[in-house]
XYZ file of C-alpha atoms in Angstrom:
484
model
C 19.037 13.920 -33.975
C 15.891 12.483 -35.089
C 14.375 9.007 -33.792
C 10.560 7.509 -34.052
C 10.443 6.824 -30.020
C 12.729 8.011 -27.394
C 12.255 6.363 -23.746
C 13.058 8.275 -20.618
C 14.803 6.243 -18.295
C 16.042 2.569 -18.655
C 14.239 0.956 -16.068
C 12.670 -2.381 -17.104
C 9.204 -1.230 -18.171
C 11.189 1.407 -20.929
C 13.677 -1.406 -21.842
C 10.466 -3.655 -22.402
C 8.555 -1.380 -24.433
C 11.732 -0.278 -26.370
C 12.442 -3.967 -27.346
C 9.172 -4.532 -28.534
C 9.345 -1.366 -30.567
C 12.391 -1.869 -31.829
C 11.402 -5.181 -33.232
C 8.657 -3.492 -35.457
C 11.331 -1.530 -37.196
C 11.132 1.733 -35.133
C 14.010 3.597 -34.813
C 14.504 3.984 -30.482
C 16.884 5.518 -28.294
C 16.525 5.227 -24.413
C 17.834 8.455 -22.459
C 19.368 7.424 -19.268
C 20.678 9.594 -16.455
C 23.162 7.121 -14.680
C 25.868 4.932 -15.963
C 24.023 1.770 -16.109
C 20.900 0.698 -17.268
C 18.002 -0.993 -15.460
C 17.007 1.767 -13.072
C 15.704 0.229 -9.779
C 16.481 -3.337 -11.241
C 20.253 -3.097 -11.815
C 23.670 -3.640 -10.279
C 26.355 -1.160 -9.237
C 29.952 -1.578 -8.787
C 31.693 -0.482 -5.484
C 34.966 -1.435 -3.863
C 35.347 -4.033 -6.538
C 31.958 -5.860 -5.478
C 28.919 -5.498 -7.530
C 25.887 -4.999 -5.599
C 21.972 -4.957 -6.602
C 20.321 -1.516 -6.960
C 17.102 -2.260 -5.971
C 15.112 -5.410 -6.995
C 16.475 -8.665 -6.129
C 14.188 -11.340 -7.279
C 12.907 -12.559 -10.831
C 9.873 -14.007 -11.588
C 7.551 -13.745 -14.765
C 9.185 -16.215 -16.660
C 5.903 -18.966 -16.290
C 3.347 -19.399 -19.007
C 0.998 -16.397 -19.359
C 3.468 -13.836 -17.435
C 4.717 -10.713 -19.060
C 8.348 -11.358 -19.003
C 7.708 -14.736 -20.642
C 5.743 -12.959 -23.316
C 8.723 -10.408 -23.728
C 11.137 -13.190 -24.058
C 9.293 -15.312 -26.416
C 8.638 -11.862 -28.550
C 12.063 -11.120 -28.997
C 13.870 -14.206 -28.825
C 16.310 -12.720 -26.090
C 17.680 -15.085 -23.848
C 18.872 -14.971 -20.511
C 21.162 -16.709 -18.206
C 19.400 -17.606 -15.220
C 19.752 -20.049 -12.201
C 16.264 -21.368 -10.858
C 15.856 -21.339 -7.172
C 14.695 -24.445 -5.312
C 13.385 -22.370 -2.659
C 12.562 -18.961 -3.269
C 12.168 -17.589 0.452
C 12.330 -18.103 4.017
C 10.930 -15.872 6.769
C 12.045 -15.467 10.255
C 8.752 -14.865 12.459
C 8.512 -12.631 15.362
C 7.886 -15.397 17.650
C 11.149 -16.963 16.408
C 9.623 -19.577 13.896
C 11.497 -20.063 10.646
C 9.021 -20.528 7.601
C 10.166 -21.501 4.453
C 8.129 -20.365 1.167
C 8.189 -23.510 -0.956
C 8.036 -23.372 -4.675
C 5.340 -26.425 -4.664
C 1.973 -24.916 -3.594
C 1.164 -28.553 -1.635
C 4.231 -28.227 0.031
C 3.423 -24.602 0.826
C 0.078 -25.108 2.102
C 1.402 -28.218 4.432
C 4.134 -25.601 5.701
C 1.591 -22.599 6.553
C -0.391 -25.313 8.498
C 2.127 -26.315 10.632
C 3.313 -22.898 11.356
C 0.011 -20.876 11.218
C -2.454 -24.033 12.061
C -4.672 -26.115 9.730
C -7.742 -23.755 10.069
C -8.590 -21.975 6.659
C -5.124 -22.186 5.229
C -5.772 -24.878 2.447
C -8.789 -22.887 1.139
C -7.239 -19.580 1.284
C -3.850 -20.421 -0.473
C -5.732 -22.832 -3.328
C -7.948 -19.637 -3.808
C -5.251 -16.682 -4.052
C -3.160 -19.278 -6.269
C -6.186 -19.542 -8.512
C -6.805 -15.854 -8.451
C -3.174 -15.175 -9.322
C -2.853 -17.547 -12.134
C -6.211 -16.028 -13.899
C -4.642 -12.407 -12.881
C -1.636 -13.161 -15.268
C -3.400 -14.854 -17.859
C -6.080 -11.817 -18.161
C -3.320 -9.295 -18.072
C -1.805 -10.507 -21.343
C -5.214 -11.034 -22.877
C -6.471 -7.564 -22.113
C -3.529 -5.459 -23.041
C -5.987 -2.271 -23.647
C -6.493 -2.094 -20.347
C -7.004 0.485 -18.403
C -9.000 1.998 -21.252
C -8.828 5.450 -22.581
C -10.663 5.776 -25.561
C -13.236 4.044 -27.552
C -10.563 1.497 -29.601
C -9.514 0.143 -26.248
C -13.197 -0.842 -25.449
C -13.603 -2.593 -28.608
C -10.273 -4.490 -28.348
C -11.254 -5.598 -24.897
C -14.354 -6.752 -26.015
C -12.952 -8.482 -29.018
C -10.764 -10.500 -26.196
C -13.439 -11.061 -23.344
C -13.410 -14.558 -22.189
C -15.777 -15.874 -18.842
C -12.526 -16.368 -16.782
C -12.061 -12.737 -16.806
C -15.152 -11.587 -15.500
C -14.815 -13.730 -12.546
C -11.888 -11.772 -11.353
C -14.220 -8.256 -11.216
C -15.716 -8.830 -7.854
C -11.995 -9.188 -6.433
C -11.364 -5.616 -7.200
C -14.061 -4.536 -4.739
C -12.643 -7.082 -1.989
C -9.468 -6.194 0.407
C -7.335 -8.595 1.442
C -8.758 -8.010 4.986
C -12.200 -9.443 3.683
C -10.435 -12.532 2.213
C -8.887 -13.188 5.569
C -12.329 -12.834 7.587
C -13.723 -15.173 4.705
C -11.446 -17.918 5.676
C -11.765 -17.465 9.366
C -7.849 -15.922 9.816
C -8.097 -12.497 10.637
C -8.040 -13.458 14.264
C -4.704 -15.347 13.775
C -2.304 -12.526 14.325
C 0.826 -14.432 13.432
C -0.577 -14.994 10.177
C -2.019 -11.238 9.488
C 1.838 -10.139 10.439
C 3.342 -12.381 8.103
C 0.707 -11.268 5.270
C 0.997 -7.678 5.873
C 4.752 -8.060 5.715
C 4.852 -9.954 2.904
C 2.531 -7.676 0.890
C 4.720 -4.639 1.775
C 7.398 -6.368 -0.542
C 5.152 -6.377 -3.575
C 2.150 -4.420 -2.834
C 3.791 -1.697 -0.716
C 0.765 -1.751 1.530
C -1.438 -3.643 4.271
C -4.282 -6.084 4.158
C -6.855 -3.548 4.487
C -5.858 -1.304 1.774
C -4.419 -3.933 -1.107
C -7.425 -5.394 -3.065
C -7.904 -9.311 -3.753
C -6.671 -9.469 -6.961
C -3.317 -7.730 -6.538
C -2.891 -9.003 -3.204
C -3.308 -12.658 -4.190
C -1.213 -12.086 -7.055
C 1.393 -10.475 -4.601
C 1.087 -13.254 -1.931
C 1.747 -16.095 -4.642
C 4.900 -14.912 -6.449
C 6.978 -17.507 -4.517
C 5.104 -20.108 -6.181
C 5.890 -19.243 -9.474
C 9.329 -19.771 -11.035
C 11.856 -17.475 -9.134
C 15.401 -17.189 -10.656
C 18.763 -15.770 -9.917
C 20.622 -13.875 -12.648
C 24.215 -14.351 -12.786
C 26.440 -11.280 -12.457
C 23.071 -9.146 -11.000
C 19.912 -7.838 -12.357
C 21.799 -5.619 -14.530
C 22.310 -8.962 -16.824
C 18.489 -8.267 -17.860
C 19.082 -4.744 -18.890
C 22.225 -5.655 -20.504
C 20.326 -8.525 -23.146
C 17.699 -6.216 -24.185
C 20.466 -3.243 -24.543
C 22.144 -6.007 -26.823
C 18.986 -6.537 -28.237
C 18.280 -2.996 -29.252
C 21.611 -2.414 -30.819
C 20.911 -5.348 -33.214
C 17.992 -3.684 -34.012
C 19.439 -0.335 -34.532
C 18.147 1.219 -31.226
C 20.613 2.889 -28.379
C 20.782 3.752 -24.941
C 22.323 6.952 -24.538
C 24.080 7.239 -20.526
C 24.508 10.265 -18.670
C 21.315 11.886 -20.428
C 19.174 13.396 -17.872
C 16.232 14.845 -19.370
C 14.785 18.083 -17.963
C 12.184 19.060 -20.272
C 9.733 17.546 -23.073
C 8.351 20.145 -25.686
C 5.243 19.358 -27.608
C 5.461 20.108 -31.528
C 3.231 19.828 -34.260
C 5.069 16.777 -35.562
C 6.590 15.148 -32.728
C 8.189 16.175 -29.493
C 11.610 17.953 -28.851
C 13.250 16.006 -25.681
C 15.891 18.202 -23.841
C 18.739 17.635 -21.796
C 22.107 18.710 -20.706
C 23.954 16.974 -23.927
C 21.308 18.599 -26.047
C 17.929 18.333 -27.833
C 16.191 15.614 -29.443
C 13.310 15.343 -32.026
C 10.934 12.461 -31.590
C 7.679 11.359 -33.167
C 6.625 9.926 -29.980
C 7.821 9.685 -26.683
C 7.690 7.234 -23.651
C 8.349 8.367 -19.994
C 9.476 5.180 -18.080
C 10.022 7.245 -14.999
C 7.603 8.010 -11.764
C 4.665 10.049 -12.419
C 5.890 12.427 -10.227
C 9.078 13.123 -12.140
C 6.854 12.525 -15.433
C 5.160 15.773 -14.264
C 7.426 18.011 -14.002
C 9.241 17.397 -17.452
C 6.146 18.386 -19.640
C 5.597 21.895 -20.351
C 2.396 21.307 -21.772
C -0.534 22.076 -19.461
C -2.917 19.596 -21.088
C -0.482 16.735 -20.173
C 0.056 18.188 -16.691
C -3.651 18.619 -15.906
C -4.631 15.234 -16.815
C -1.764 13.768 -14.817
C -2.173 15.946 -11.612
C -5.004 13.652 -10.294
C -2.745 10.513 -10.731
C 0.173 12.225 -8.165
C 0.494 10.640 -5.030
C 2.025 12.856 -2.317
C 5.278 11.307 -0.014
C 2.813 10.425 2.475
C 1.355 8.067 0.579
C 4.516 6.666 -0.468
C 7.605 4.398 0.468
C 11.274 5.101 0.559
C 13.943 2.485 1.595
C 16.904 2.262 3.850
C 19.233 -0.141 2.022
C 22.588 -1.697 3.176
C 24.947 -3.339 0.753
C 27.633 -5.951 2.439
C 30.594 -7.964 1.609
C 31.055 -11.163 3.648
C 33.783 -13.624 3.942
C 32.906 -17.448 4.771
C 29.045 -17.026 3.968
C 28.708 -20.252 1.765
C 26.983 -22.153 4.529
C 23.231 -20.052 3.673
C 21.342 -21.825 1.104
C 18.181 -19.920 0.381
C 19.116 -16.814 -1.031
C 16.141 -14.610 0.051
C 15.118 -13.738 3.579
C 12.449 -11.617 5.275
C 13.200 -10.962 8.873
C 10.416 -9.660 11.030
C 11.296 -7.249 13.756
C 8.411 -7.541 16.514
C 9.419 -4.059 18.123
C 10.082 -2.297 14.937
C 13.336 -0.737 13.883
C 14.523 2.221 15.673
C 13.848 5.369 13.878
C 11.360 4.279 10.958
C 9.323 1.607 12.680
C 9.736 -0.884 9.894
C 8.677 -4.191 11.074
C 10.577 -6.536 9.149
C 13.559 -6.359 6.584
C 14.466 -8.137 3.491
C 17.461 -9.743 2.889
C 19.491 -11.168 -0.493
C 22.579 -13.094 -1.043
C 24.375 -13.455 -3.957
C 24.484 -17.190 -5.319
C 27.180 -19.184 -4.049
C 28.216 -20.180 -7.471
C 28.277 -16.451 -8.869
C 31.919 -15.500 -8.695
C 31.255 -12.291 -10.896
C 30.192 -10.200 -8.019
C 32.534 -10.918 -5.070
C 35.796 -12.938 -4.331
C 36.286 -16.905 -3.927
C 34.547 -17.629 -0.446
C 32.689 -14.464 -0.449
C 29.084 -13.090 -1.226
C 27.533 -9.879 -1.412
C 24.153 -8.937 0.747
C 21.381 -6.363 -0.486
C 19.118 -5.558 2.584
C 16.233 -3.408 2.606
C 13.457 -1.992 4.711
C 10.239 0.455 4.123
C 10.614 4.112 4.897
C 7.322 5.610 5.043
C 6.703 9.226 4.043
C 10.128 9.904 3.120
C 10.058 13.402 2.549
C 9.059 13.853 6.486
C 11.459 11.539 7.805
C 15.166 12.515 7.933
C 17.550 9.622 8.953
C 20.348 11.337 10.937
C 22.101 8.339 12.476
C 22.489 5.556 10.193
C 24.783 3.584 12.717
C 21.828 3.150 14.638
C 19.452 1.427 12.219
C 22.897 -0.396 10.951
C 23.567 -1.670 14.533
C 20.079 -2.969 14.706
C 19.602 -5.061 11.474
C 22.999 -6.583 12.054
C 21.904 -7.675 15.339
C 18.958 -9.305 14.357
C 20.979 -10.958 11.397
C 23.576 -12.319 13.668
C 21.061 -13.472 16.035
C 19.350 -15.379 13.496
C 22.688 -17.086 12.091
C 22.587 -14.819 8.924
C 26.051 -13.328 9.177
C 28.607 -12.749 11.617
C 29.966 -9.158 12.131
C 33.615 -10.442 12.010
C 33.134 -11.807 8.422
C 31.903 -7.855 7.040
C 34.627 -6.910 4.494
C 32.715 -3.851 3.208
C 29.089 -2.248 4.317
C 27.488 0.824 3.172
C 24.155 1.772 3.625
C 21.682 4.559 2.075
C 18.498 6.498 2.874
C 15.825 8.020 0.717
C 17.981 10.980 0.197
C 20.626 8.827 -1.419
C 18.177 7.215 -3.340
C 17.036 10.736 -4.731
C 20.781 11.250 -5.902
C 20.974 7.995 -7.443
C 17.498 7.588 -9.153
C 16.217 11.144 -9.191
C 12.876 9.589 -8.125
C 10.810 12.060 -6.157
C 11.252 12.035 -2.566
C 13.583 8.715 -2.857
C 10.510 6.796 -3.549
C 11.142 3.171 -4.247
C 8.399 0.074 -5.173
C 6.295 2.479 -7.253
C 2.889 4.017 -5.879
C 1.285 1.633 -2.971
C -2.133 -0.319 -3.600
C -5.167 1.260 -2.095
C -8.505 0.038 -2.049
C -9.963 3.020 -2.863
C -7.714 3.056 -6.513
C -9.610 -0.105 -8.556
C -7.273 -1.131 -11.554
C -9.416 0.585 -13.892
C -8.811 3.952 -11.953
C -4.933 3.986 -12.263
C -2.982 5.623 -14.960
C -3.185 4.124 -18.038
C -0.390 4.271 -21.050
C -1.568 7.387 -22.736
C -0.381 10.806 -21.701
C -2.040 13.164 -24.302
C -3.818 11.132 -26.728
C -1.104 12.176 -29.499
C 2.038 10.356 -29.164
C 3.226 10.518 -25.327
C 3.023 7.586 -23.524
C 3.983 6.498 -19.858
C 5.402 3.147 -18.010
C 6.817 1.906 -15.180
C 6.104 1.126 -11.444
C 3.581 4.328 -11.144
C 0.865 3.183 -13.754
C -0.754 -0.050 -14.086
C -0.585 -2.571 -12.875
C 2.167 -1.440 -10.556
C 5.301 -2.595 -8.796
C 7.744 -5.271 -9.513
C 9.941 -6.461 -12.550
C 6.910 -8.508 -13.683
C 4.601 -5.761 -13.277
C 6.675 -2.913 -15.086
C 7.290 -5.212 -17.921
C 3.720 -5.664 -18.349
C 3.461 -1.753 -18.292
C 5.911 -1.379 -21.022
C 4.150 -4.147 -22.940
C 0.851 -2.113 -22.806
C 2.631 1.321 -23.870
C 4.240 -0.436 -26.720
C 0.729 -2.152 -27.977
C -1.021 1.273 -27.507
C 1.455 3.167 -29.482
C 1.385 1.038 -32.192
C -2.384 0.260 -32.243
C -2.550 4.091 -32.142
C 0.137 4.985 -34.713
C 1.798 2.214 -37.042
């Protein structure tokens, strides 16, 4: 079957690009190996309960942010519940820290817990940087540059506030903490490191100021809950695609992409498809294996990261009774001595909304728990029970659950993530930020400067729904500018 554009994988980057291209009248097909859309931002059913696959928090709907741009461009509407309190953090010294959505409230809370020294100027600086980063990211959709046309388009869109961001690419978050006299505040550095892991997948000595400030401030923008789970995002875009003549084909696991004179042949077990253009929405490591064109492989090879520089995840899916009393949905729990087997010093907990009856029964809630597993190809978790007990024990001690209320529990290692998502090494969260990889050195959207493109959490700008949404916007923009 002939298409204008085939997208590999139905992660949110692919779906964002697909929606924008379908809006322009292109015949679009998304090939997805699973039976649900959304990739690592989706929901699956088990034993009558709906659990999140990966991502559990939704941001990006504020002015000058990618998801807001996507919805405004397409007219897609989402049924959302805004969270009055984005998160609470259970610190290693036993204190409970509330990440308020209002900047002034948050600064007062940070000063209460960490001391007044340096907190106000640090957070004001971070918030200002994060606002400028999001605004600039949509103004400069040709970034990172890979041809002269990109440079010309960027020059036309240059604004003074954009230039002020450049020094931040050369400074790390460790430099920022030093600047504000905060590096010797161990409680604060522990907090910053574990918060950066959630969104930047790395620690303060590696994450540059631009990404780090933006990562730390995501709770200061609108945070939302999707009734029914994150799959609601993908379903809304799927409906839009159908309305525009596009489609998502499930159980289509792509195993080869061949470059042709007039486009590409995309092969999977269900058959082969012809297309003028192709967009890979899967990680670069997996994209590399799909292309038979040695020129594409050669261009991709310098961008690939090995397992030792990536993270996998240990996750738990729990159904609880009698959990309605917990009002804040998202919690980061510090583990001072680290978790057994993997050494992680925190884990992230997300509850379903107490008013959401579509994911669990009356007086029941589902819970998603995740923690990082470094170098997932090298670390084999033999005894999941030991990890489960360590996490459940910590949660019970903090009043986040009672073991007797558990109705269902399942856990998964990076090996399960390989099976579910087909992502190399069972990688989650995309490529971590590293200080020796500047934003302009990250992989841009073009694969072969002919008709193949890439988006997702391993290319610029990186992790999270809002980040991969931006990558999809950029891929669609460059394809349209190059060829349409």
